[in-house]
Amino acid sequence: MVNNRKLGEIFSLNGLGELYEVKGEVFKRLKVAKFCLFLEKNTFIRPDHITVFNFFLGVFGLVLLFKNPLALSILLIVHFLLDNLDGYYARVRKIQSRYGRYIDHVADFIIGVLYLIVSAAHYGEAWMWILLMLFCGEMFILLGLGSAEDKFPSRVFLIFYIFGWYRLGLVVQAIVQPLSFVQYLAVKRMKGRHFGSGRVN
């Protein structure tokens, strides 16, 4: 019989340890580790350099939004690849830190906010501004919970933007974001109950 903890592990979208293991295996098969070792030995590039560069790459994408879909698609693909590379590079170099994860997630959050602002202004629809406020509100709650380095609002709409499905991406974001947040809180509470049940008074 599956217990509550197991259910939490199965349905958790925020098991970063397991997620990093999956990414690590994929990158290993793609020989990305060798590329990271090359960067370490032959360049001055650090993981935080990749994070900062990727942030400005995402900002530059705002210039292309609704103007050059093909160029934006290529840029967003590179953006997502680099978004995964910086953390993996840090783990390969064994210099990963909570601070690095925090900065990475905050940078992703800012990019998400900027794209939502431009999108809402472009369409001029009230519900998109509400989505933006929910996006920001979720991040502030996560900051209050001390969870900003482990979880940040989903940016699933940017995946749809790669294919030029802008409005559909925002609709999906409006559905997925609250579900993801509620699920995260439920799993966190479930894990808290599990660990609390083993206390000896």
Coordinates of C-alpha atoms in Angstrom, one line a residue:
M1 CA 0.0 0.0 0.0
V2 CA 1.3 3.4 -0.9
N3 CA 1.7 5.7 2.1
N4 CA 1.4 9.5 2.2
R5 CA 5.1 10.1 1.9
K6 CA 5.4 7.9 -1.2
L7 CA 2.5 9.8 -2.7
G8 CA 4.3 13.0 -2.0
E9 CA 7.4 11.8 -3.8
I10 CA 5.4 10.6 -6.8
F11 CA 3.3 13.7 -7.3
S12 CA 5.8 16.3 -6.1
L13 CA 6.9 18.7 -8.9
N14 CA 9.5 20.2 -6.5
G15 CA 11.7 17.2 -5.6
L16 CA 14.8 19.1 -6.7
G17 CA 17.2 16.3 -5.7
E18 CA 15.5 13.8 -7.9
L19 CA 15.1 16.4 -10.7
Y20 CA 18.8 17.2 -10.6
E21 CA 19.6 13.5 -10.8
V22 CA 17.4 13.2 -13.9
K23 CA 19.0 16.2 -15.5
G24 CA 22.5 14.9 -14.5
E25 CA 21.8 11.6 -16.3
V26 CA 20.6 13.4 -19.4
F27 CA 23.6 15.7 -19.5
K28 CA 25.9 12.8 -18.9
R29 CA 24.5 11.0 -21.9
L30 CA 24.9 14.1 -24.0
K31 CA 28.5 14.5 -22.8
V32 CA 27.7 17.9 -21.3
A33 CA 30.0 17.1 -18.3
K34 CA 33.0 17.0 -20.6
F35 CA 32.0 20.4 -22.0
C36 CA 31.7 21.7 -18.4
L37 CA 35.2 20.4 -17.6
F38 CA 36.5 22.1 -20.7
L39 CA 35.0 25.4 -19.5
E40 CA 36.5 24.9 -16.1
K41 CA 40.0 24.2 -17.3
N42 CA 40.2 26.6 -20.3
T43 CA 38.1 29.6 -19.4
F44 CA 37.3 32.0 -16.6
I45 CA 33.5 31.2 -16.9
R46 CA 31.8 30.4 -13.6
P47 CA 28.2 29.2 -13.1
D48 CA 27.1 32.7 -12.0
H49 CA 28.4 34.1 -15.2
I50 CA 26.1 31.8 -17.2
T51 CA 23.2 32.9 -14.9
V52 CA 23.8 36.6 -15.5
F53 CA 24.3 36.1 -19.3
N54 CA 21.2 34.1 -19.5
F55 CA 19.2 36.7 -17.6
F56 CA 20.2 39.4 -20.1
L57 CA 19.5 37.0 -22.9
G58 CA 16.0 36.6 -21.6
V59 CA 15.6 40.4 -21.3
F60 CA 16.8 40.8 -24.9
G61 CA 14.0 38.4 -26.0
L62 CA 11.5 41.1 -25.0
V63 CA 12.6 43.1 -28.0
L64 CA 11.7 40.1 -30.2
L65 CA 8.4 39.3 -28.5
F66 CA 5.4 39.7 -31.0
K67 CA 7.8 41.0 -33.6
N68 CA 10.1 38.2 -34.7
P69 CA 8.7 34.8 -33.6
L70 CA 11.4 32.7 -35.2
A71 CA 14.3 34.6 -33.5
L72 CA 12.4 34.6 -30.2
S73 CA 11.9 30.8 -30.5
I74 CA 15.6 30.2 -31.0
L75 CA 16.5 32.6 -28.2
L76 CA 14.1 30.9 -25.7
I77 CA 15.4 27.5 -26.6
V78 CA 19.0 28.7 -25.8
H79 CA 17.6 30.4 -22.7
F80 CA 16.1 27.2 -21.3
L81 CA 19.3 25.2 -22.1
L82 CA 21.5 27.7 -20.3
D83 CA 19.0 27.9 -17.4
N84 CA 19.7 24.2 -16.9
L85 CA 23.4 24.4 -17.6
D86 CA 24.5 26.9 -14.9
G87 CA 23.3 24.6 -12.1
Y88 CA 24.7 21.5 -13.6
Y89 CA 28.0 23.3 -14.2
A90 CA 28.1 24.3 -10.5
R91 CA 27.5 20.7 -9.5
V92 CA 30.3 19.4 -11.8
R93 CA 32.7 21.9 -10.3
K94 CA 31.3 21.1 -6.8
I95 CA 30.6 24.7 -6.0
Q96 CA 26.8 24.6 -5.8
S97 CA 25.2 26.7 -3.1
R98 CA 21.8 27.8 -1.8
Y99 CA 22.8 31.3 -2.8
G100 CA 23.4 30.3 -6.4
R101 CA 20.0 28.5 -6.6
Y102 CA 18.3 31.5 -5.1
I103 CA 19.8 33.9 -7.6
D104 CA 19.0 31.6 -10.4
H105 CA 15.4 31.4 -9.4
V106 CA 15.0 35.1 -8.7
A107 CA 16.4 35.8 -12.2
D108 CA 13.9 33.4 -13.7
F109 CA 11.2 35.1 -11.7
I110 CA 12.1 38.5 -13.0
I111 CA 12.2 37.3 -16.6
G112 CA 8.8 35.7 -16.1
V113 CA 7.4 39.0 -14.7
L114 CA 8.8 41.0 -17.6
Y115 CA 7.3 38.7 -20.2
L116 CA 4.0 38.7 -18.5
I117 CA 4.0 42.6 -18.3
V118 CA 4.8 42.9 -22.0
S119 CA 2.2 40.3 -22.9
A120 CA -0.5 41.8 -20.8
A121 CA 0.2 45.3 -22.3
H122 CA 0.1 43.8 -25.8
Y123 CA -3.3 42.1 -25.4
G124 CA -4.7 44.6 -23.0
E125 CA -6.9 42.1 -21.2
A126 CA -7.6 42.3 -17.5
W127 CA -7.2 38.6 -16.7
M128 CA -3.6 38.7 -17.9
W129 CA -2.8 41.5 -15.4
I130 CA -4.5 39.3 -12.7
L131 CA -2.2 36.5 -13.8
L132 CA 0.8 38.7 -13.4
M133 CA -0.3 39.7 -9.8
L134 CA -0.8 36.0 -9.0
F135 CA 2.7 35.3 -10.3
C136 CA 4.2 38.0 -8.1
G137 CA 2.0 37.0 -5.2
E138 CA 3.2 33.4 -5.3
M139 CA 6.8 34.5 -5.2
F140 CA 6.3 36.8 -2.2
I141 CA 4.6 33.9 -0.4
L142 CA 7.5 31.6 -1.2
L143 CA 9.9 34.2 0.1
G144 CA 7.9 34.4 3.3
L145 CA 8.1 30.6 3.6
G146 CA 11.8 30.6 3.0
S147 CA 11.3 28.4 -0.1
A148 CA 12.5 30.7 -2.8
E149 CA 15.6 28.6 -3.4
D150 CA 13.6 25.5 -3.9
K151 CA 10.5 26.6 -5.7
F152 CA 9.4 29.6 -7.8
P153 CA 6.3 30.3 -9.9
S154 CA 6.1 28.1 -13.0
R155 CA 7.1 29.7 -16.3
V156 CA 5.3 27.1 -18.4
F157 CA 3.9 29.9 -20.7
L158 CA 7.4 30.5 -22.1
I159 CA 7.5 27.0 -23.4
F160 CA 4.4 27.8 -25.5
Y161 CA 6.1 31.0 -26.6
I162 CA 8.8 28.9 -28.3
F163 CA 6.1 27.7 -30.7
G164 CA 4.4 31.1 -31.1
W165 CA 1.4 30.1 -29.0
Y166 CA 1.3 33.2 -27.0
R167 CA -2.3 33.5 -25.8
L168 CA -2.6 29.7 -25.3
G169 CA 0.6 29.8 -23.2
L170 CA -1.0 32.4 -20.9
V171 CA -4.2 30.4 -20.6
V172 CA -2.2 27.3 -19.6
Q173 CA -0.1 29.4 -17.2
A174 CA -3.3 30.6 -15.5
I175 CA -4.4 27.0 -15.0
V176 CA -1.0 25.4 -14.1
Q177 CA 0.4 28.1 -11.8
P178 CA -2.2 27.9 -9.0
L179 CA -2.3 24.1 -9.3
S180 CA 1.4 23.9 -9.0
F181 CA 1.5 26.1 -6.0
V182 CA -1.3 24.3 -4.1
Q183 CA 0.4 21.0 -4.9
Y184 CA 3.7 22.3 -3.6
L185 CA 2.1 23.4 -0.3
A186 CA 0.2 20.1 0.0
V187 CA 3.4 18.1 -0.5
K188 CA 5.4 20.3 1.9
R189 CA 2.7 19.8 4.6
M190 CA 2.6 16.1 3.9
K191 CA 6.4 15.8 4.3
G192 CA 6.2 17.9 7.5
R193 CA 3.7 15.6 9.0
H194 CA 5.8 12.6 8.1
F195 CA 9.0 14.0 9.7
G196 CA 7.0 15.3 12.7
S197 CA 5.4 11.9 13.4
G198 CA 8.8 10.4 14.3
R199 CA 9.5 12.8 17.3
V200 CA 9.9 11.5 20.7
N201 CA 8.6 13.7 23.5

